[in-house]
Coordinates of C-alpha atoms in Angstrom, one line a residue:
X1 CA -89.3 61.4 -69.9
X2 CA -88.2 57.8 -70.7
X3 CA -90.1 56.5 -67.7
X4 CA -93.3 58.3 -68.9
X5 CA -92.9 57.0 -72.5
X6 CA -92.6 53.4 -71.2
X7 CA -95.8 53.9 -69.2
X8 CA -97.6 55.2 -72.2
X9 CA -96.4 52.3 -74.3
X10 CA -97.6 49.8 -71.8
X11 CA -101.0 51.5 -71.6
X12 CA -101.3 51.3 -75.4
X13 CA -100.3 47.7 -75.6
X14 CA -102.8 46.5 -73.0
X15 CA -106.6 46.4 -73.6
X16 CA -108.3 49.4 -72.1
X17 CA -110.9 48.9 -69.3
X18 CA -112.8 51.8 -70.8
X19 CA -113.7 49.9 -74.0
X20 CA -115.1 46.7 -72.7
X21 CA -117.3 44.9 -75.2
X22 CA -120.9 44.4 -74.2
X23 CA -120.4 40.7 -73.5
X24 CA -118.3 41.6 -70.4
X25 CA -120.7 42.1 -67.5
X26 CA -120.0 45.4 -65.6
X27 CA -120.3 43.5 -62.4
X28 CA -117.1 41.7 -63.1
X29 CA -115.0 44.9 -63.0
X30 CA -112.8 45.2 -60.0
X31 CA -112.7 48.3 -57.7
X32 CA -109.1 48.7 -59.0
X33 CA -110.3 49.1 -62.6
X34 CA -113.3 51.3 -61.7
X35 CA -111.0 53.6 -59.7
X36 CA -108.4 53.8 -62.5
X37 CA -106.0 51.8 -60.3
X38 CA -106.2 54.0 -57.3
X39 CA -107.8 51.6 -54.9
X40 CA -108.2 47.8 -54.4
X41 CA -111.4 46.2 -53.2
X42 CA -112.0 44.5 -49.9
X43 CA -111.9 40.7 -49.7
X44 CA -115.6 40.2 -50.0
X45 CA -115.2 41.6 -53.6
X46 CA -112.8 38.8 -54.4
X47 CA -115.2 36.2 -53.1
X48 CA -118.1 37.8 -55.0
X49 CA -116.1 38.0 -58.3
X50 CA -115.1 34.4 -58.0
X51 CA -118.8 33.3 -57.7
X52 CA -119.9 35.8 -60.4
X53 CA -117.3 34.5 -62.9
X54 CA -118.7 31.0 -62.3
X55 CA -122.2 32.2 -62.9
X56 CA -121.4 34.1 -66.1
X57 CA -118.9 31.9 -68.0
X58 CA -119.3 28.2 -69.0
X59 CA -116.6 25.9 -67.8
X60 CA -115.8 28.1 -64.7
X61 CA -116.3 27.0 -61.1
X62 CA -115.7 28.7 -57.8
X63 CA -115.2 26.8 -54.6
X64 CA -114.1 27.2 -51.0
X65 CA -110.9 25.3 -50.4
X66 CA -110.4 26.1 -46.7
X67 CA -110.8 28.6 -43.9
X68 CA -108.3 31.0 -42.4
X69 CA -107.4 31.3 -38.8
X70 CA -110.0 34.0 -38.4
X71 CA -112.5 31.8 -40.2
X72 CA -112.6 33.6 -43.6
X73 CA -113.2 31.4 -46.7
X74 CA -110.3 30.9 -49.1
X75 CA -111.7 30.6 -52.6
X76 CA -110.4 29.3 -55.9
X77 CA -111.6 30.0 -59.4
X78 CA -111.2 27.1 -61.8
X79 CA -111.4 27.3 -65.5
X80 CA -111.6 23.9 -67.3
X81 CA -113.2 23.8 -70.7
X82 CA -111.8 20.4 -71.6
X83 CA -110.9 17.4 -69.4
X84 CA -107.4 16.2 -68.6
X85 CA -105.6 19.3 -69.8
X86 CA -102.3 20.5 -68.2
X87 CA -103.1 22.9 -65.3
X88 CA -101.7 26.4 -64.8
X89 CA -102.0 27.5 -61.2
X90 CA -102.0 31.3 -60.4
X91 CA -102.0 32.7 -56.9
X92 CA -101.9 36.2 -55.5
X93 CA -102.1 38.0 -52.1
X94 CA -99.9 35.6 -50.1
X95 CA -98.4 38.9 -49.0
X96 CA -101.6 40.8 -48.9
X97 CA -100.1 44.3 -49.2
X98 CA -98.6 43.2 -52.6
X99 CA -102.1 42.9 -54.0
X100 CA -102.1 43.8 -57.7
X101 CA -102.0 40.1 -58.6
X102 CA -105.5 39.8 -57.4
X103 CA -106.9 42.6 -59.5
X104 CA -104.8 41.9 -62.5
X105 CA -105.7 38.2 -62.3
X106 CA -109.4 38.9 -62.5
X107 CA -108.8 41.5 -65.2
X108 CA -106.8 39.1 -67.3
X109 CA -109.0 36.1 -66.8
X110 CA -112.1 38.1 -67.8
X111 CA -110.4 39.0 -71.1
X112 CA -109.2 35.4 -71.5
X113 CA -112.7 34.0 -71.1
X114 CA -114.1 36.7 -73.4
X115 CA -111.6 35.6 -76.1
X116 CA -109.8 39.0 -76.1
X117 CA -106.4 37.7 -75.3
X118 CA -104.4 34.5 -75.8
X119 CA -107.3 33.2 -77.9
X120 CA -107.4 29.4 -77.9
X121 CA -105.3 28.9 -74.8
X122 CA -108.2 27.3 -72.9
X123 CA -108.2 24.5 -75.5
X124 CA -104.7 23.6 -74.2
X125 CA -104.7 24.3 -70.5
X126 CA -107.0 24.6 -67.5
X127 CA -106.5 27.3 -64.9
X128 CA -106.7 27.4 -61.2
X129 CA -106.7 31.0 -59.7
X130 CA -106.5 31.7 -55.9
X131 CA -107.1 35.5 -55.9
X132 CA -106.1 36.0 -52.2
X133 CA -104.1 33.4 -50.4
X134 CA -104.1 35.4 -47.2
X135 CA -107.6 36.8 -46.5
X136 CA -106.9 37.7 -42.9
X137 CA -103.8 39.7 -43.9
X138 CA -105.9 41.3 -46.7
X139 CA -108.5 42.5 -44.2
X140 CA -105.9 44.1 -42.0
X141 CA -106.5 47.0 -44.3
X142 CA -104.9 50.4 -44.1
X143 CA -103.0 53.2 -45.9
X144 CA -99.6 52.8 -44.1
X145 CA -98.6 49.1 -44.5
X146 CA -96.1 49.6 -47.4
X147 CA -94.4 53.0 -47.4
X148 CA -91.9 51.6 -49.9
X149 CA -94.7 50.9 -52.5
X150 CA -96.7 53.3 -54.8
X151 CA -100.4 52.4 -54.4
X152 CA -103.0 51.4 -53.9
X153 CA -104.4 54.0 -51.4
X154 CA -105.1 51.2 -48.9
X155 CA -103.9 47.6 -48.8
X156 CA -103.6 44.6 -46.6
X157 CA -100.7 43.3 -44.4
X158 CA -97.8 40.9 -45.0
X159 CA -98.7 38.2 -42.6
X160 CA -101.8 36.2 -41.7
X161 CA -103.9 36.8 -38.6
X162 CA -101.4 34.7 -36.5
X163 CA -98.5 36.8 -37.7
X164 CA -97.1 34.0 -39.8
X165 CA -95.5 34.6 -43.2
X166 CA -97.3 32.1 -45.3
X167 CA -94.7 32.5 -48.0
X168 CA -92.2 30.7 -45.7
X169 CA -94.6 27.9 -45.0
X170 CA -94.6 25.7 -48.2
X171 CA -92.6 22.9 -46.6
X172 CA -93.5 22.9 -42.9
X173 CA -97.2 23.7 -43.7
X174 CA -98.1 25.1 -40.3
X175 CA -100.8 27.5 -41.4
X176 CA -104.4 26.7 -42.4
X177 CA -103.9 28.8 -45.5
X178 CA -101.0 26.8 -46.7
X179 CA -102.7 23.5 -45.9
X180 CA -105.6 24.6 -48.1
X181 CA -103.1 25.5 -51.0
X182 CA -101.4 22.2 -50.7
X183 CA -104.7 20.3 -51.0
X184 CA -105.3 22.2 -54.3
X185 CA -101.8 21.5 -55.5
X186 CA -102.1 17.8 -54.7
X187 CA -105.6 17.6 -56.1
X188 CA -104.9 19.2 -59.5
X189 CA -101.1 18.7 -59.8
X190 CA -100.4 21.9 -61.8
X191 CA -97.8 21.7 -64.5
X192 CA -97.0 25.4 -64.1
X193 CA -97.3 27.5 -60.9
X194 CA -97.3 31.3 -60.9
X195 CA -96.9 33.3 -57.7
X196 CA -97.5 37.1 -57.7
X197 CA -95.5 39.5 -55.5
X198 CA -94.1 43.1 -55.5
X199 CA -90.4 43.6 -54.7
X200 CA -89.0 45.8 -52.0
X201 CA -85.6 47.5 -52.4
X202 CA -83.9 50.1 -54.4
X203 CA -85.2 52.5 -57.0
X204 CA -84.4 51.6 -60.7
X205 CA -86.1 51.5 -64.1
X206 CA -86.7 47.8 -64.4
X207 CA -90.4 47.2 -63.6
X208 CA -90.7 43.4 -63.2
X209 CA -88.5 40.4 -62.4
X210 CA -89.7 36.9 -63.4
X211 CA -87.8 33.9 -61.9
X212 CA -88.5 30.5 -63.3
X213 CA -87.6 27.5 -61.3
X214 CA -85.7 25.2 -61.3
X215 CA -82.4 26.8 -62.2
X216 CA -79.6 24.5 -61.2
X217 CA -78.7 21.3 -63.1
X218 CA -81.0 18.3 -62.3
X219 CA -80.6 15.9 -65.2
X220 CA -84.3 15.5 -65.8
X221 CA -84.9 18.3 -68.4
X222 CA -87.0 20.4 -66.0
X223 CA -84.3 23.1 -65.6
X224 CA -83.9 23.3 -69.4
X225 CA -87.6 23.7 -69.9
X226 CA -87.6 26.4 -67.2
X227 CA -84.8 28.2 -68.9
X228 CA -86.6 28.1 -72.3
X229 CA -89.8 29.5 -70.6
X230 CA -87.8 32.2 -68.9
X231 CA -86.4 33.3 -72.2
X232 CA -89.9 33.4 -73.7
X233 CA -91.2 35.5 -70.8
X234 CA -88.3 38.0 -71.0
X235 CA -88.8 38.5 -74.7
X236 CA -92.5 38.7 -74.5
X237 CA -92.4 41.3 -71.7
X238 CA -89.8 43.3 -73.5
X239 CA -91.9 43.3 -76.7
X240 CA -94.8 44.7 -74.6
X241 CA -92.8 47.6 -73.4
X242 CA -91.5 46.4 -70.1
X243 CA -88.0 46.2 -68.7
X244 CA -87.9 42.7 -67.2
X245 CA -85.0 40.9 -65.5
X246 CA -84.8 37.1 -64.8
X247 CA -83.4 37.4 -61.3
X248 CA -84.4 39.0 -58.0
X249 CA -83.0 42.5 -58.2
X250 CA -81.6 42.8 -54.7
X251 CA -78.1 44.2 -54.3
X252 CA -75.5 41.9 -52.9
X253 CA -74.7 44.8 -50.5
X254 CA -78.0 46.5 -50.0
X255 CA -76.2 49.8 -49.3
X256 CA -74.1 49.7 -52.5
X257 CA -75.7 49.4 -56.0
X258 CA -72.2 48.9 -57.5
X259 CA -72.0 45.5 -55.7
X260 CA -74.3 44.1 -58.3
X261 CA -76.7 41.1 -58.2
X262 CA -76.5 37.4 -57.9
X263 CA -78.6 34.5 -59.3
X264 CA -79.4 31.6 -57.1
X265 CA -81.8 29.0 -56.0
X266 CA -83.7 29.5 -52.7
X267 CA -84.9 26.7 -50.5
X268 CA -88.3 25.1 -51.0
X269 CA -90.0 27.2 -48.3
X270 CA -90.6 29.6 -51.1
X271 CA -93.3 28.9 -53.7
X272 CA -91.5 28.5 -57.0
X273 CA -88.6 26.5 -55.5
X274 CA -91.1 24.3 -53.7
X275 CA -92.8 23.5 -57.0
X276 CA -89.4 22.7 -58.5
X277 CA -88.9 20.3 -55.5
X278 CA -92.2 18.7 -56.6
X279 CA -90.9 18.4 -60.1
X280 CA -93.0 21.1 -61.6
X281 CA -92.3 24.6 -63.2
X282 CA -92.5 27.4 -60.7
X283 CA -92.7 31.1 -61.8
X284 CA -92.2 33.9 -59.3
X285 CA -93.4 37.3 -60.6
X286 CA -92.1 40.3 -58.7
X287 CA -93.3 43.7 -60.0
X288 CA -91.3 46.7 -58.8
X289 CA -92.9 48.3 -55.8
X290 CA -91.9 51.8 -56.9
X291 CA -93.9 51.6 -60.0
X292 CA -97.6 52.7 -59.6
X293 CA -100.3 50.2 -58.8
X294 CA -101.6 50.4 -62.4
X295 CA -98.2 49.8 -63.9
X296 CA -97.6 46.8 -61.6
X297 CA -101.0 45.4 -62.6
X298 CA -100.3 45.8 -66.3
X299 CA -96.9 44.1 -65.9
X300 CA -98.7 41.2 -64.2
X301 CA -101.4 41.1 -67.0
X302 CA -98.6 40.9 -69.6
X303 CA -96.8 38.1 -67.8
X304 CA -100.0 36.1 -67.8
X305 CA -100.7 37.0 -71.4
X306 CA -97.2 35.8 -72.4
X307 CA -97.4 32.6 -70.5
X308 CA -100.9 31.7 -71.8
X309 CA -99.8 32.5 -75.4
X310 CA -96.8 30.2 -75.0
X311 CA -99.0 27.5 -73.4
X312 CA -100.8 27.1 -76.8
X313 CA -97.5 26.0 -78.2
X314 CA -95.8 24.3 -75.2
X315 CA -98.3 23.1 -72.6
X316 CA -98.3 19.5 -73.8
X317 CA -94.5 19.6 -73.8
X318 CA -94.4 21.0 -70.2
X319 CA -96.7 18.2 -69.1
X320 CA -94.5 15.6 -70.8
X321 CA -91.4 16.9 -69.1
X322 CA -93.3 17.0 -65.7
X323 CA -94.3 13.4 -66.1
X324 CA -90.7 12.4 -67.0
X325 CA -89.5 14.3 -64.0
X326 CA -91.8 12.4 -61.7
X327 CA -90.5 9.1 -63.1
X328 CA -86.9 10.3 -62.7
X329 CA -87.5 11.4 -59.1
X330 CA -88.9 7.9 -58.2
X331 CA -85.5 6.4 -59.3
X332 CA -83.3 8.6 -57.1
X333 CA -82.7 6.0 -54.4
X334 CA -79.0 5.3 -53.8
X335 CA -77.8 8.5 -55.6
X336 CA -75.9 11.5 -54.4
X337 CA -78.2 14.4 -54.9
X338 CA -77.3 18.1 -54.7
X339 CA -80.2 20.0 -53.3
X340 CA -78.4 23.1 -52.0
X341 CA -76.5 25.5 -54.3
X342 CA -74.5 28.7 -53.7
X343 CA -73.2 31.4 -55.9
X344 CA -69.7 30.9 -57.2
X345 CA -67.0 33.5 -58.0
X346 CA -67.6 33.8 -61.7
X347 CA -69.4 37.0 -62.8
X348 CA -70.4 38.7 -66.0
X349 CA -70.9 42.4 -66.7
X350 CA -74.5 43.6 -66.5
X351 CA -75.9 46.9 -67.9
X352 CA -78.7 47.6 -65.4
X353 CA -81.0 50.5 -65.9
X354 CA -81.0 52.5 -62.7
X355 CA -81.2 56.1 -61.7
X356 CA -78.5 58.6 -60.6
X357 CA -77.8 58.3 -56.9
X358 CA -75.5 59.6 -54.3
X359 CA -74.4 58.5 -50.9
X360 CA -75.0 61.2 -48.3
X361 CA -73.9 61.3 -44.7
X362 CA -76.8 60.8 -42.4
X363 CA -77.3 62.6 -39.1
X364 CA -80.1 60.1 -38.4
X365 CA -78.2 56.8 -38.7
X366 CA -74.7 58.2 -38.3
X367 CA -73.8 56.3 -41.5
X368 CA -74.6 57.1 -45.1
X369 CA -77.9 56.8 -47.0
X370 CA -78.8 56.3 -50.7
X371 CA -80.6 59.2 -52.4
X372 CA -82.0 58.4 -55.9
X373 CA -82.9 60.9 -58.5
X374 CA -85.7 59.4 -60.6
X375 CA -85.5 62.3 -63.1
X376 CA -82.0 61.1 -64.2
X377 CA -82.0 57.5 -65.6
X378 CA -78.6 56.0 -66.0
X379 CA -77.1 52.7 -66.7
X380 CA -75.2 50.9 -63.9
X381 CA -72.5 48.6 -65.1
X382 CA -72.4 46.1 -62.3
X383 CA -71.4 42.5 -61.9
X384 CA -73.9 39.7 -62.1
X385 CA -72.9 36.6 -60.2
X386 CA -74.6 33.8 -62.1
X387 CA -72.5 30.8 -61.4
X388 CA -74.1 28.1 -59.2
X389 CA -71.9 25.5 -57.4
X390 CA -73.0 22.7 -55.2
X391 CA -73.4 23.5 -51.5
X392 CA -75.3 20.6 -49.9
X393 CA -75.1 17.2 -51.5
X394 CA -76.8 14.3 -49.6
X395 CA -76.9 10.5 -50.0
X396 CA -80.4 9.4 -50.9
X397 CA -81.2 6.1 -49.2
X398 CA -82.1 3.3 -51.5
X399 CA -85.2 2.3 -49.6
X400 CA -86.4 5.5 -47.9
X401 CA -86.9 6.9 -44.4
X402 CA -88.5 5.5 -41.3
X403 CA -90.0 7.8 -38.7
X404 CA -90.2 6.2 -35.4
X405 CA -93.5 5.8 -33.6
X406 CA -93.5 8.7 -31.2
X407 CA -93.1 11.2 -34.0
X408 CA -95.0 9.4 -36.8
X409 CA -98.4 11.1 -36.2
X410 CA -96.9 14.6 -36.4
X411 CA -94.9 13.8 -39.5
X412 CA -97.7 11.8 -41.1
X413 CA -99.9 14.9 -41.0
X414 CA -97.3 17.0 -42.8
X415 CA -96.8 14.2 -45.4
X416 CA -100.6 14.2 -46.0
X417 CA -100.6 17.9 -46.7
X418 CA -98.0 17.4 -49.4
X419 CA -99.5 14.2 -50.9
X420 CA -96.5 12.1 -50.0
X421 CA -97.0 8.3 -49.7
X422 CA -96.1 6.4 -46.6
X423 CA -97.1 3.2 -44.8
X424 CA -97.0 1.7 -41.3
X425 CA -94.0 -0.4 -40.4
X426 CA -92.9 -2.4 -37.3
X427 CA -90.3 -4.9 -36.2
X428 CA -86.5 -4.7 -36.0
X429 CA -84.4 -3.4 -38.9
X430 CA -80.9 -2.6 -39.9
X431 CA -81.0 1.2 -40.5
X432 CA -78.8 4.2 -40.5
X433 CA -79.3 6.6 -37.6
X434 CA -78.0 10.1 -36.8
X435 CA -77.0 11.0 -33.2
X436 CA -76.4 14.7 -32.9
X437 CA -72.9 15.6 -31.7
X438 CA -73.9 19.2 -31.5
X439 CA -77.2 21.1 -31.8
X440 CA -77.3 24.8 -32.3
X441 CA -80.6 26.7 -31.7
X442 CA -81.1 29.7 -34.0
X443 CA -83.1 32.8 -33.2
X444 CA -86.9 32.4 -33.5
X445 CA -88.2 32.5 -37.0
X446 CA -91.7 32.2 -38.2
X447 CA -92.8 31.0 -34.8
X448 CA -90.3 28.2 -34.6
X449 CA -86.9 27.6 -33.0
X450 CA -84.8 26.5 -35.9
X451 CA -81.8 24.2 -35.4
X452 CA -78.6 23.1 -37.1
X453 CA -77.5 19.6 -36.3
X454 CA -74.0 18.2 -36.5
X455 CA -73.7 14.5 -36.8
X456 CA -73.1 11.6 -39.2
X457 CA -75.2 8.7 -40.3
X458 CA -74.1 5.3 -38.9
X459 CA -75.4 1.8 -39.1
X460 CA -77.5 0.5 -36.3
X461 CA -80.1 -2.1 -35.6
X462 CA -83.3 -0.7 -34.0
X463 CA -86.6 -2.1 -32.8
X464 CA -89.2 0.3 -34.0
X465 CA -91.8 1.8 -31.7
X466 CA -95.5 1.4 -32.2
X467 CA -97.0 3.3 -35.2
X468 CA -93.7 3.9 -36.9
X469 CA -94.0 4.8 -40.6
X470 CA -91.9 4.1 -43.7
X471 CA -91.6 6.8 -46.4
X472 CA -90.4 5.2 -49.7
X473 CA -88.0 7.0 -52.0
X474 CA -89.6 5.3 -55.0
X475 CA -92.4 7.9 -55.5
X476 CA -92.8 11.0 -57.7
X477 CA -92.2 13.4 -54.8
X478 CA -88.8 11.9 -53.8
X479 CA -86.9 15.2 -54.0
X480 CA -89.4 16.7 -51.6
X481 CA -89.1 13.7 -49.3
X482 CA -85.3 14.2 -49.1
X483 CA -85.8 17.9 -48.4
X484 CA -88.1 17.0 -45.5
X485 CA -86.0 14.3 -43.9
X486 CA -82.3 15.0 -44.4
X487 CA -81.2 17.3 -41.5
X488 CA -78.4 18.9 -43.6
X489 CA -81.1 20.7 -45.7
X490 CA -82.4 24.1 -44.6
X491 CA -86.1 23.2 -44.8
X492 CA -85.9 19.8 -43.3
X493 CA -88.3 19.0 -40.5
X494 CA -85.3 18.8 -38.2
X495 CA -84.1 22.2 -39.3
X496 CA -87.5 23.7 -38.6
X497 CA -87.4 22.4 -35.1
X498 CA -90.0 19.6 -35.4
X499 CA -87.7 17.2 -33.6
X500 CA -86.2 19.6 -31.0
X501 CA -87.6 17.6 -28.1
X502 CA -85.3 14.7 -29.2
X503 CA -82.3 16.8 -28.2
X504 CA -83.5 17.4 -24.7
X505 CA -82.5 15.3 -21.7
X506 CA -85.7 14.0 -20.0
X507 CA -84.5 11.9 -17.1
X508 CA -81.9 12.8 -14.5
X509 CA -79.7 11.4 -11.8
X510 CA -78.8 13.5 -8.7
X511 CA -75.2 14.2 -8.1
X512 CA -74.9 12.1 -5.0
X513 CA -76.5 9.2 -6.8
X514 CA -74.0 9.5 -9.6
X515 CA -71.1 9.6 -7.1
X516 CA -72.4 6.3 -5.6
X517 CA -73.0 4.7 -9.0
X518 CA -69.6 5.8 -10.4
X519 CA -67.8 4.1 -7.6
X520 CA -69.8 0.9 -8.2
X521 CA -69.1 1.1 -12.0
X522 CA -65.3 1.6 -11.4
X523 CA -65.3 -1.4 -9.0
X524 CA -67.2 -3.6 -11.5
X525 CA -65.1 -2.6 -14.6
X526 CA -61.3 -2.0 -14.0
X527 CA -60.9 -0.6 -17.5
X528 CA -63.3 2.3 -16.9
X529 CA -60.8 4.3 -14.9
X530 CA -58.4 4.3 -17.8
X531 CA -61.1 5.4 -20.2
X532 CA -62.1 8.2 -17.8
X533 CA -58.5 9.3 -17.5
X534 CA -58.1 9.4 -21.2
X535 CA -61.2 11.5 -21.6
X536 CA -60.0 14.0 -19.0
X537 CA -56.6 14.2 -20.7
X538 CA -58.2 14.9 -24.1
X539 CA -60.7 17.5 -22.8
X540 CA -59.5 20.2 -20.4
X541 CA -63.1 21.5 -20.0
X542 CA -64.2 18.1 -18.8
X543 CA -61.2 17.9 -16.4
X544 CA -62.1 21.2 -14.6
X545 CA -65.9 20.8 -14.5
X546 CA -67.4 18.8 -11.7
X547 CA -70.8 18.7 -13.4
X548 CA -69.4 17.4 -16.7
X549 CA -67.3 14.8 -14.9
X550 CA -70.4 13.5 -13.2
X551 CA -72.3 13.6 -16.5
X552 CA -69.6 11.5 -18.2
X553 CA -70.3 8.7 -15.7
X554 CA -74.0 9.1 -16.1
X555 CA -73.6 8.6 -19.9
X556 CA -71.8 5.3 -19.2
X557 CA -74.5 4.1 -16.8
X558 CA -77.3 1.7 -18.0
X559 CA -79.9 4.3 -16.9
X560 CA -78.7 6.8 -19.4
X561 CA -81.5 7.5 -22.0
X562 CA -79.9 6.4 -25.3
X563 CA -82.5 8.3 -27.3
X564 CA -81.1 11.7 -26.2
X565 CA -79.8 13.4 -29.4
X566 CA -81.1 10.5 -31.6
X567 CA -82.9 11.9 -34.6
X568 CA -86.2 10.0 -34.9
X569 CA -85.7 9.6 -38.6
X570 CA -83.8 6.6 -39.9
X571 CA -82.5 5.8 -43.4
X572 CA -83.1 2.3 -44.7
X573 CA -81.5 0.6 -47.7
X574 CA -84.5 -1.4 -48.9
X575 CA -88.3 -1.2 -48.3
X576 CA -89.0 -3.1 -45.0
X577 CA -90.9 -6.4 -45.2

């Protein structure tokens, strides 16, 4: 009964699609609204609505920002009634099965433009809305894609046409869809970014989670501004009849609700954390997949309503903090910067509104399975792990990074997608290099072989190859620059495998040639034998392996390729002249 009452309250609190004023053209209604939230329209409807909004309302434009791998247009709806206002960016359908953000977005923006909600907000902000980030996934349309979600009757698929999860692509920017988004982000520099999803997971009463980034301490006021906005959203949604939480509601142990939840920062491959790395506010909205399609759409509507109402009061402040953050980022050179955080041991009790459940033995899995009873709401008293402690702290070079010539074209294209500044550089420079002691290749992920690299930065003088580039730290996107180039960070280009070829041996010497050359080397350098003996004594594996013994001599030979295991990214203490 409580569940039903909440649903009725939400319906009453939200404008009804059955009582549209005459000034709202019927052609702007979505299939979702016309079907009473049973169905969602196909992608051509989103394109048509974008264009129709632009025809009907002043100050509204619709444009194509790119094409998908299957050559579908990606469109953006822009609302700008005054020049030079802070921009709120809203996107939906990056996971095209979680599609209520598209329909709720058009629904809300229609009401906003008609003056029915958040009246006056468009005097304070402009809006950019991408209704479907993933059109190819959207058009892989069917009834069976998300059995862990209630409605619509048919929906799209999680990945794009090339089976890439665009929501893991914000840093590496492999997909044409992400490259199009990054052009929009660079062009309009949104102060606030809103990304729409639906959660998977357990069954419980809470209907929406809203996570505002950044969360961890930064020293530039952005995390404090995010915390204030988070509180406003939580209060606004509660007042509108929702049961929001400010964290992702996934159990620490997915098989045990009693394990509780944890609050943390994710790497910048994800949207809201990527925007935090750019020095902007990022809002991730996750409606609960076990709520109906209509309930999820109304929760989305109310998030947008709450944010736009707050924008009337706070948008100028958000923009001022964003500008200050850009200035602070440009001054990070020479600092120690924590960019990776983990959850600490501290917890606090949390009264979480779930349902009665039991763990039953399963003849299918041979283990146990969770069975929820949605007719019996109950409060779970569980721990919330909300302490963040530093996990990865890096030294930021005072000058910046150099990418050597053979890799500069590849890296430069990625920097262009992000709007990061760089310039050509040549000559010989004192730099810090990293030579990998150990490279571990991880299982394939998002079409890439990820790596972890063990090594240390050390001083070296290097003559740069043709077309090398210098990426200065003194720029507004300095945090993102460090994320890209420090191999200790999980979304660095090195971690994503962009430099894997640098860890491959490309030239060889046959065993019989090494035997000959080793004898010549020993004859020419009497100390080499003692060095070899010490190496064998220190490493039993070397002592018993003929191949490794020969490799040891090859590594001492002038023919050895000194670039094997050399990361082609160098740190430099000052901008090169």
